[in-house]
PDB file of C-alpha atoms in Angstrom:
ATOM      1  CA  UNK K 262      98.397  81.949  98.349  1.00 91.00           C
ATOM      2  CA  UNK K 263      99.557  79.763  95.683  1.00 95.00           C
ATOM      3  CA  UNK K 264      97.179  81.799  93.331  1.00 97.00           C
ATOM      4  CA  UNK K 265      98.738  84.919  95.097  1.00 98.00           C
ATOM      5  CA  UNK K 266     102.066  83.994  93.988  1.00 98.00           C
ATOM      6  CA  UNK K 267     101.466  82.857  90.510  1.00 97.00           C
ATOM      7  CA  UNK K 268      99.923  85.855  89.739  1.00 98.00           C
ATOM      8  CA  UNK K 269     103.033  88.180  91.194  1.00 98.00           C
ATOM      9  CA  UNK K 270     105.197  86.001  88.975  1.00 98.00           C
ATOM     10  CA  UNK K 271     103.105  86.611  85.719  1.00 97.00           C
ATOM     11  CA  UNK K 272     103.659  90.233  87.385  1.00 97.00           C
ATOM     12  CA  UNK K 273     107.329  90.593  86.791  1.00 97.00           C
ATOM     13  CA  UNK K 274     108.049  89.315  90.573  1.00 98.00           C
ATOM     14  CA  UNK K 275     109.849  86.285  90.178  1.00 97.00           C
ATOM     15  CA  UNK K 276     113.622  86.693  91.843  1.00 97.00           C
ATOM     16  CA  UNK K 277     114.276  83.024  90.969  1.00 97.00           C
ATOM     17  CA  UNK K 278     113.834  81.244  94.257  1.00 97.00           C
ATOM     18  CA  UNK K 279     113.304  84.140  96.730  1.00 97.00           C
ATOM     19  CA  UNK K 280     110.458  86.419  97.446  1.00 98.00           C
ATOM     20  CA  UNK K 281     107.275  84.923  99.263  1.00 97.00           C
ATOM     21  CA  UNK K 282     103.846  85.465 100.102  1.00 97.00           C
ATOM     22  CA  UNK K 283     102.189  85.123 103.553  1.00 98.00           C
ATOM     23  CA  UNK K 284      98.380  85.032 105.128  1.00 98.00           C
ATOM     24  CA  UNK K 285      97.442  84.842 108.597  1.00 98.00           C
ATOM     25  CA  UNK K 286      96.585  82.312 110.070  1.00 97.00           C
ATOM     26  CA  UNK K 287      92.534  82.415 110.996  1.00 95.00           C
ATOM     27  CA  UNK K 288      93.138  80.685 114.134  1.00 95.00           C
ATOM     28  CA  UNK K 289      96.154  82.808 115.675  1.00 95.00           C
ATOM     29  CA  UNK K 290      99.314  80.144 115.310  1.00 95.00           C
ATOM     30  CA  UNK K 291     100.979  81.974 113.021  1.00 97.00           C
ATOM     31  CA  UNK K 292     101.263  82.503 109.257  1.00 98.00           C
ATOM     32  CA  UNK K 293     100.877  80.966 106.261  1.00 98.00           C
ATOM     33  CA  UNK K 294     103.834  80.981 104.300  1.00 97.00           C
ATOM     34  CA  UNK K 295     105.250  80.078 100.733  1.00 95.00           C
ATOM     35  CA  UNK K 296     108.089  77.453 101.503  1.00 94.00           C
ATOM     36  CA  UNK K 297     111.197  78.016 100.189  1.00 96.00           C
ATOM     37  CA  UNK K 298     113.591  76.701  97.225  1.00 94.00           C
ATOM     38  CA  UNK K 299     110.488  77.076  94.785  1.00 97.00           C
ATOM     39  CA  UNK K 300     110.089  79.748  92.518  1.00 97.00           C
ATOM     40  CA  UNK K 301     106.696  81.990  92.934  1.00 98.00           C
ATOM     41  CA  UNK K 302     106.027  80.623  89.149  1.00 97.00           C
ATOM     42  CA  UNK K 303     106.128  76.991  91.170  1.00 97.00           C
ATOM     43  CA  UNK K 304     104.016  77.411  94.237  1.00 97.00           C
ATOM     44  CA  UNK K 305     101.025  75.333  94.956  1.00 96.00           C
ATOM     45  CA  UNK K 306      98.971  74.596  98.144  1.00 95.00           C
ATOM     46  CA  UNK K 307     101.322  71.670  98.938  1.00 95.00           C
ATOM     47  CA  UNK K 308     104.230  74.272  99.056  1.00 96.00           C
ATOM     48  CA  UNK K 309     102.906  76.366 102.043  1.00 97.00           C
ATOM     49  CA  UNK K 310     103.318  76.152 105.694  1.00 97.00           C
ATOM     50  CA  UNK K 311     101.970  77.459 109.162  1.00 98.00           C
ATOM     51  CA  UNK K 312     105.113  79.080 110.551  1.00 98.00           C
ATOM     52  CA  UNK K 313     104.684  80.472 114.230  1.00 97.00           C
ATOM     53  CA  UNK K 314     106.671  83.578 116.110  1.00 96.00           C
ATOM     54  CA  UNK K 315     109.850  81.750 116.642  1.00 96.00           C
ATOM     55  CA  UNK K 316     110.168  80.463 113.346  1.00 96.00           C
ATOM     56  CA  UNK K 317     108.989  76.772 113.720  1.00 96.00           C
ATOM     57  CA  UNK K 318     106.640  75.086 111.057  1.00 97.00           C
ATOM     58  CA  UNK K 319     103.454  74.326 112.593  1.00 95.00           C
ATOM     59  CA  UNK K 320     101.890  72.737 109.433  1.00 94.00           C
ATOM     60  CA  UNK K 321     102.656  71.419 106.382  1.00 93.00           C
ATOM     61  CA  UNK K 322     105.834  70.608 104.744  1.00 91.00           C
ATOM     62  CA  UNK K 323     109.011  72.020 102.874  1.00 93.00           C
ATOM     63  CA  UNK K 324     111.934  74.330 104.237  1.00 95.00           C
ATOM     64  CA  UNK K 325     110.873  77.421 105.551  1.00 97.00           C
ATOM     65  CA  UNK K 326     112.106  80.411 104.185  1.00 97.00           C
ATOM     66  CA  UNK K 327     114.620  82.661 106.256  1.00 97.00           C
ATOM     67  CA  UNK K 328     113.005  85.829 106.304  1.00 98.00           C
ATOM     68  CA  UNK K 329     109.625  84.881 108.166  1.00 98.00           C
ATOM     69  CA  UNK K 330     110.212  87.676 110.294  1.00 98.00           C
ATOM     70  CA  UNK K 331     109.176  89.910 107.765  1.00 98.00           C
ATOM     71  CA  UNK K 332     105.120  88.700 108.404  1.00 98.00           C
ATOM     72  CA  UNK K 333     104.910  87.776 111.632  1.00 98.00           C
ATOM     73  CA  UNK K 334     106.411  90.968 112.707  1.00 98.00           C
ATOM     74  CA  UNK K 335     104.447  93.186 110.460  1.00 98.00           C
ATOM     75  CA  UNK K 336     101.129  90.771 111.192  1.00 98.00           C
ATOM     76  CA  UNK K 337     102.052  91.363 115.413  1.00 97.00           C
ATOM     77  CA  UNK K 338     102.397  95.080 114.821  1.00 98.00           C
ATOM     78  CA  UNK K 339      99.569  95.585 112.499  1.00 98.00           C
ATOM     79  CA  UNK K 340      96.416  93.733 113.536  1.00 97.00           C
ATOM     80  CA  UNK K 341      94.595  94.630 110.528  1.00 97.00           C
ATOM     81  CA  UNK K 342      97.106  93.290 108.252  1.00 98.00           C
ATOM     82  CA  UNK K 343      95.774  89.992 107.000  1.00 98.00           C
ATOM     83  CA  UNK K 344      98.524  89.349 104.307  1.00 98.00           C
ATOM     84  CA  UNK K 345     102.443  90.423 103.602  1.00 98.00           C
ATOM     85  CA  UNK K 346     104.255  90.251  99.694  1.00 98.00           C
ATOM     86  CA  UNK K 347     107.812  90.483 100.308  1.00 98.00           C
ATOM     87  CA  UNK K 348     109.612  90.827  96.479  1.00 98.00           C
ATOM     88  CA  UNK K 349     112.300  91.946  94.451  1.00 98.00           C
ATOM     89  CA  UNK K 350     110.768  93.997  91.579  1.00 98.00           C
ATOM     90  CA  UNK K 351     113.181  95.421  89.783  1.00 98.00           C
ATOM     91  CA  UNK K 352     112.161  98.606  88.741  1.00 98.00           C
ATOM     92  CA  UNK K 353     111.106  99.591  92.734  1.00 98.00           C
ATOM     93  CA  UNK K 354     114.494  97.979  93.589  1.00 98.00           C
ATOM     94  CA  UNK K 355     116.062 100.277  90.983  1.00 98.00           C
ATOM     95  CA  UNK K 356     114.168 103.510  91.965  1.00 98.00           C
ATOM     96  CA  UNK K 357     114.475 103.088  96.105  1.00 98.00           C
ATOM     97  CA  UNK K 358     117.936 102.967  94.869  1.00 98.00           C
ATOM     98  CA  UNK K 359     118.153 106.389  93.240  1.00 97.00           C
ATOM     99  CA  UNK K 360     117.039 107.749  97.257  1.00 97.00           C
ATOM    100  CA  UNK K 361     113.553 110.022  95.039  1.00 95.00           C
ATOM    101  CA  UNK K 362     110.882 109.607  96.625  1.00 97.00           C
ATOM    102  CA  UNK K 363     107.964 107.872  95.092  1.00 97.00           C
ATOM    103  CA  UNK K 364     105.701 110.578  93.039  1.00 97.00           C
ATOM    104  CA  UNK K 365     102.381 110.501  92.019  1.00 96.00           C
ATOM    105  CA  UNK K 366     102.954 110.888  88.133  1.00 96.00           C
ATOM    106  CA  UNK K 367     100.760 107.815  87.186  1.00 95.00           C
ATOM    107  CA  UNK K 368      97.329 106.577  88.497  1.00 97.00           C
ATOM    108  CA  UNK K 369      99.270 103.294  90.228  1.00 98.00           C
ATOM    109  CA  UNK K 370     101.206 105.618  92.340  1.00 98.00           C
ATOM    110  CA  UNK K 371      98.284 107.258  93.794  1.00 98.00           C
ATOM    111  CA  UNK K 372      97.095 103.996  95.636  1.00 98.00           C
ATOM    112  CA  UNK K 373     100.431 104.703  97.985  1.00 98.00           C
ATOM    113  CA  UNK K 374     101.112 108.861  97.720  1.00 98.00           C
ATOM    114  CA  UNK K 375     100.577 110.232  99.868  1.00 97.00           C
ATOM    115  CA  UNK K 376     102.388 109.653 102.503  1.00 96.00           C
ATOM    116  CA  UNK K 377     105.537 108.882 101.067  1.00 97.00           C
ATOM    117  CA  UNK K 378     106.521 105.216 100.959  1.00 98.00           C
ATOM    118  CA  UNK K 379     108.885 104.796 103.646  1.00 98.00           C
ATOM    119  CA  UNK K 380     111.969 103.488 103.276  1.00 98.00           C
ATOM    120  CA  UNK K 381     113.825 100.748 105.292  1.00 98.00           C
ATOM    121  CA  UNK K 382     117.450 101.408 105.287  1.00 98.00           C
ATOM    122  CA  UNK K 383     118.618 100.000 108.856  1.00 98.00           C
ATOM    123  CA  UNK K 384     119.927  96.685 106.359  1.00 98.00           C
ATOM    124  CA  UNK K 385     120.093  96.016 102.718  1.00 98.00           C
ATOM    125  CA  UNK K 386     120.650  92.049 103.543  1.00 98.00           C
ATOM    126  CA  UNK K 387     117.925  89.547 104.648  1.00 98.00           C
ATOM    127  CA  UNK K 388     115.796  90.412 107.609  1.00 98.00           C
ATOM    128  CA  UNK K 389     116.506  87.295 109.423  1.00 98.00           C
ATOM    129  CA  UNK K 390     115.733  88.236 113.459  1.00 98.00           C
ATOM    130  CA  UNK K 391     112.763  89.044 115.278  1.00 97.00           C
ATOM    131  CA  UNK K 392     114.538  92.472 116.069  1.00 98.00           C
ATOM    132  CA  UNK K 393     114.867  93.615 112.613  1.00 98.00           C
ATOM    133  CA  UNK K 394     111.264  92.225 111.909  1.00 98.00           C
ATOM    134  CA  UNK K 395     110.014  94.299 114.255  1.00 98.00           C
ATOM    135  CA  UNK K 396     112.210  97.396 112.890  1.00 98.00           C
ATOM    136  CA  UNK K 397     110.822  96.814 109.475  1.00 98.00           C
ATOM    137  CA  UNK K 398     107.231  97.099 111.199  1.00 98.00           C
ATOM    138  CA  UNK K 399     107.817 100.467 112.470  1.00 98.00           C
ATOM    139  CA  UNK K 400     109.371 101.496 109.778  1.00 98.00           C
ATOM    140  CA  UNK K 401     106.416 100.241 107.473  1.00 98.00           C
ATOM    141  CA  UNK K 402     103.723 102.367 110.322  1.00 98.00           C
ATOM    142  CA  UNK K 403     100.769 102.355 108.706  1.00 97.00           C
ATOM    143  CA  UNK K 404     101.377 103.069 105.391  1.00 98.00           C
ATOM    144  CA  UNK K 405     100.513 100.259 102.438  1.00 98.00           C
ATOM    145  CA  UNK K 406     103.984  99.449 101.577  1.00 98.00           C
ATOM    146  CA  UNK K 407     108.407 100.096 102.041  1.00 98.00           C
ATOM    147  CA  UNK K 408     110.744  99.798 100.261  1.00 98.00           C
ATOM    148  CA  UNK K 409     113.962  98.156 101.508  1.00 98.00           C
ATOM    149  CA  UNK K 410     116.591 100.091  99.949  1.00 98.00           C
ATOM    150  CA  UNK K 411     118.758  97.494  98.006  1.00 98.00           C
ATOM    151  CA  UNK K 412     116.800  94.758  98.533  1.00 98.00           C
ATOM    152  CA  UNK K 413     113.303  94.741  97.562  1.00 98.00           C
ATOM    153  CA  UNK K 414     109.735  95.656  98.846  1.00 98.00           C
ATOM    154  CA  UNK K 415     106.954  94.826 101.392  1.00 99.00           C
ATOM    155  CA  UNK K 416     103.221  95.490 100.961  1.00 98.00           C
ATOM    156  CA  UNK K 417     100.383  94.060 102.929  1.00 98.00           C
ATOM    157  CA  UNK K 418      96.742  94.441 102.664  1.00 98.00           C
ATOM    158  CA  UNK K 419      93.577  93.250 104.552  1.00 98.00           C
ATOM    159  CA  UNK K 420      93.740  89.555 102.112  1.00 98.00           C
ATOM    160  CA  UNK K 421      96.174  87.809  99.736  1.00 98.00           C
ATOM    161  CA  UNK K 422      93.817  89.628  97.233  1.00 98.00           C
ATOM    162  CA  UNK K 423      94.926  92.938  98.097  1.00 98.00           C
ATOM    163  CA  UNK K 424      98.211  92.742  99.514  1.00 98.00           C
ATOM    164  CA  UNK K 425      99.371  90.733  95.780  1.00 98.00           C
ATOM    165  CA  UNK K 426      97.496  94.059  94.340  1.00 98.00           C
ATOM    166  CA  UNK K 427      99.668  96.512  96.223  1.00 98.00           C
ATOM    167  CA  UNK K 428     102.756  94.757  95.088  1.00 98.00           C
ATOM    168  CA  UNK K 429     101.454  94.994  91.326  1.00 98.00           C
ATOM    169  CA  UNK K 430     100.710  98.678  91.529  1.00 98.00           C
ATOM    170  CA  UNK K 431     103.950  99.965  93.514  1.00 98.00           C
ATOM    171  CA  UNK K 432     106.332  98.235  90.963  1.00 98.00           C
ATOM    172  CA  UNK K 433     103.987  99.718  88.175  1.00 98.00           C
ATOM    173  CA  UNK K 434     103.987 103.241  89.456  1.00 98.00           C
ATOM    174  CA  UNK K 435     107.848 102.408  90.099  1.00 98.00           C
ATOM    175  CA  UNK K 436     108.637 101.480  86.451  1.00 98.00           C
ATOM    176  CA  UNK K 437     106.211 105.049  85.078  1.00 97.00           C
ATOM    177  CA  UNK K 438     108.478 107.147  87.137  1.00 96.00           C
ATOM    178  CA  UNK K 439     111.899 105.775  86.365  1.00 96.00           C
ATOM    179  CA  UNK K 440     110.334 105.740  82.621  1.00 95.00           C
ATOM    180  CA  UNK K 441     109.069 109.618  83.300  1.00 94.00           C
ATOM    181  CA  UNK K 442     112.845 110.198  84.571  1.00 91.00           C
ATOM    182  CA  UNK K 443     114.257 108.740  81.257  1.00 92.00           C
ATOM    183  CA  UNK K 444     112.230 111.248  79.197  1.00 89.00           C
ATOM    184  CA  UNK K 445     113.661 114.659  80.464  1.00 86.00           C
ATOM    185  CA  UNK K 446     111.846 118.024  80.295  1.00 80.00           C
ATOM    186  CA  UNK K 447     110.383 118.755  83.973  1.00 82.00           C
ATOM    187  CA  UNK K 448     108.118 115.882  85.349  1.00 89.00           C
ATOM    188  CA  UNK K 449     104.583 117.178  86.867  1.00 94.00           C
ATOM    189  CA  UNK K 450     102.673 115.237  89.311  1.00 96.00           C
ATOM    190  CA  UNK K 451      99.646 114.792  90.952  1.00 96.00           C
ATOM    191  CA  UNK K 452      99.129 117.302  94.440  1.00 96.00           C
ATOM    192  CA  UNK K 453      97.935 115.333  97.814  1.00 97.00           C
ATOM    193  CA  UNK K 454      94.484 116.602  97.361  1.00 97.00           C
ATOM    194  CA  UNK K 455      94.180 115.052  93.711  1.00 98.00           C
ATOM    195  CA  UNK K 456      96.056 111.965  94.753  1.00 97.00           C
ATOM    196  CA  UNK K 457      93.766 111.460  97.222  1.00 97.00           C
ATOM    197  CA  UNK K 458      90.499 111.839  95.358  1.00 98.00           C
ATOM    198  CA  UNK K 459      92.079 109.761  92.638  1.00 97.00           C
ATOM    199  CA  UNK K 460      92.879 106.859  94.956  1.00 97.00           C
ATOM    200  CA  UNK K 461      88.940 107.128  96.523  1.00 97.00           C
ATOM    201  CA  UNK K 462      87.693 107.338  92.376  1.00 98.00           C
ATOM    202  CA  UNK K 463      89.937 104.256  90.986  1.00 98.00           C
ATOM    203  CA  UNK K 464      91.170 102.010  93.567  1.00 98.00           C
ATOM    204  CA  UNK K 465      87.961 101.644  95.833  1.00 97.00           C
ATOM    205  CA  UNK K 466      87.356  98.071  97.258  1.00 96.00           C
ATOM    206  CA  UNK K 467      84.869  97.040  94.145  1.00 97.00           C
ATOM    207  CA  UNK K 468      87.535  97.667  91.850  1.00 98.00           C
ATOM    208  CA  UNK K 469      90.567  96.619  93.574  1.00 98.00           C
ATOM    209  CA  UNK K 470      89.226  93.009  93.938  1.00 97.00           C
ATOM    210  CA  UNK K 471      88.728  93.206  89.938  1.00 98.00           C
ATOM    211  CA  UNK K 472      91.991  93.884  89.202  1.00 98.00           C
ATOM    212  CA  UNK K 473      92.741  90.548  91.488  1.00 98.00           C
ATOM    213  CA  UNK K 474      89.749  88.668  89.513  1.00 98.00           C
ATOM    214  CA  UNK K 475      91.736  89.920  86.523  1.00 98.00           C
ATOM    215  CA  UNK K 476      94.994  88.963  87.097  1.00 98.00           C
ATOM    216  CA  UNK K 477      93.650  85.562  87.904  1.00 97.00           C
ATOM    217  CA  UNK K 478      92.020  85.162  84.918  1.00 96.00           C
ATOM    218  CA  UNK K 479      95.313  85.804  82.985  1.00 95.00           C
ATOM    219  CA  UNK K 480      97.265  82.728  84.429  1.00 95.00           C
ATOM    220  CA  UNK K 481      97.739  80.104  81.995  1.00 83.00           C
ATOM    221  CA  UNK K 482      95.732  77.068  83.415  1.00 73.00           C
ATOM    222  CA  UNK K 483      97.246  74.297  85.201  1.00 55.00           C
ATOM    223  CA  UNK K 484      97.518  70.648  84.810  1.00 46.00           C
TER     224      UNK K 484
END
């Protein structure tokens, strides 16, 4: 996780203080979270902590950030959810904004379209109750990522590995669109069947775990 949030801060992720990484816990107390008043750039093992359901730290040290309800709700609603990125990327911040949907008119946006991304819009402040947890959850279903409108964006994967990739590739394909915008003319798009083909061809399981090997491999070493 501390790898996880490194990486999303070489990424163009870093919100100063806020936005944080979680992983389940293997033995069901909880989730592993990044602790709070440290920026993702900041974050080593030391700065993460078991937080249960209710909120409490279970293990480890360091002030736990306000919005856990983010993962555990998403993690008790979606049992094959092993990890949660919660962020402020600006460009998907900017184009949840604009209320267009996301559009498939660059390879990263195929990994999400279709569906559509939903969008969270019952609150643009911090998600800090179980009940709006849980709202976020169902408005996330089963898709790979939301936005929340004004605020920032969730995605979750099966490992830290592929729920840090998600949040790479939906604030890419964010940025290509807002860039497409920018250009005028008519923007063209992938259709659903093409999307879908290109999502089995480039972002199969071999290839998505390279990108994370890559990104890795780009950190400036430590210590």
């Amino acid at each position: 996780m501390a790898t996880s949030s490194r990486v999303l801060a070489a990424a163009g992720h870093g919100d100063l203080i806020w936005g944080h990484v979680s992983a389940r816990d293997p033995g069901g107390e909880g989730v592993w979270l990044k602790s709070a008043e440290w920026g993702l750039d900041e974050v080593t093992p030391e700065r993460v902590h078991l937080v249960d359901e209710d909120g409490a730290v279970r293990g480890g040290e360091g002030t736990r950030h306000s919005e856990y309800p983010i993962h555990t709700e998403i993690m008790a609603a979606r049992p094959d959810v092993g990890a949660v990125v919660h962020t402020h990327p600006p460009h998907a911040v900017a184009l949840a904004a604009t209320g267009q949907p996301l559009r498939p008119v660059s390879h990263a946006a195929n990994y999400f379209v279709p569906p559509q991304v939903p969008r969270f819009t019952d609150t643009a402040d911090l998600v800090l109750t179980r009940e709006l947890g849980k709202a976020l959850a169902a408005t996330l279903g089963d898709a790979r990522a939301v936005f929340l409108v004004n605020h920032g964006i969730v995605a979750i994967g099966e490992d830290v590995e592929e729920a840090t990739v998600a949040a790479i590739l939906l604030e890419r394909a964010c940025a290509q669109q807002l860039l497409t915008h920018s250009g005028g003319g008519w923007p063209t798009w992938s259709p659903p069947a093409e999307s879908l083909a290109k999502r089995e061809h480039i972002y199969h399981e071999r290839a998505v775990s390279s990108v994370w090997d890559y990104l890795v491999r780009r950190l400036p070493t430590v210590g």
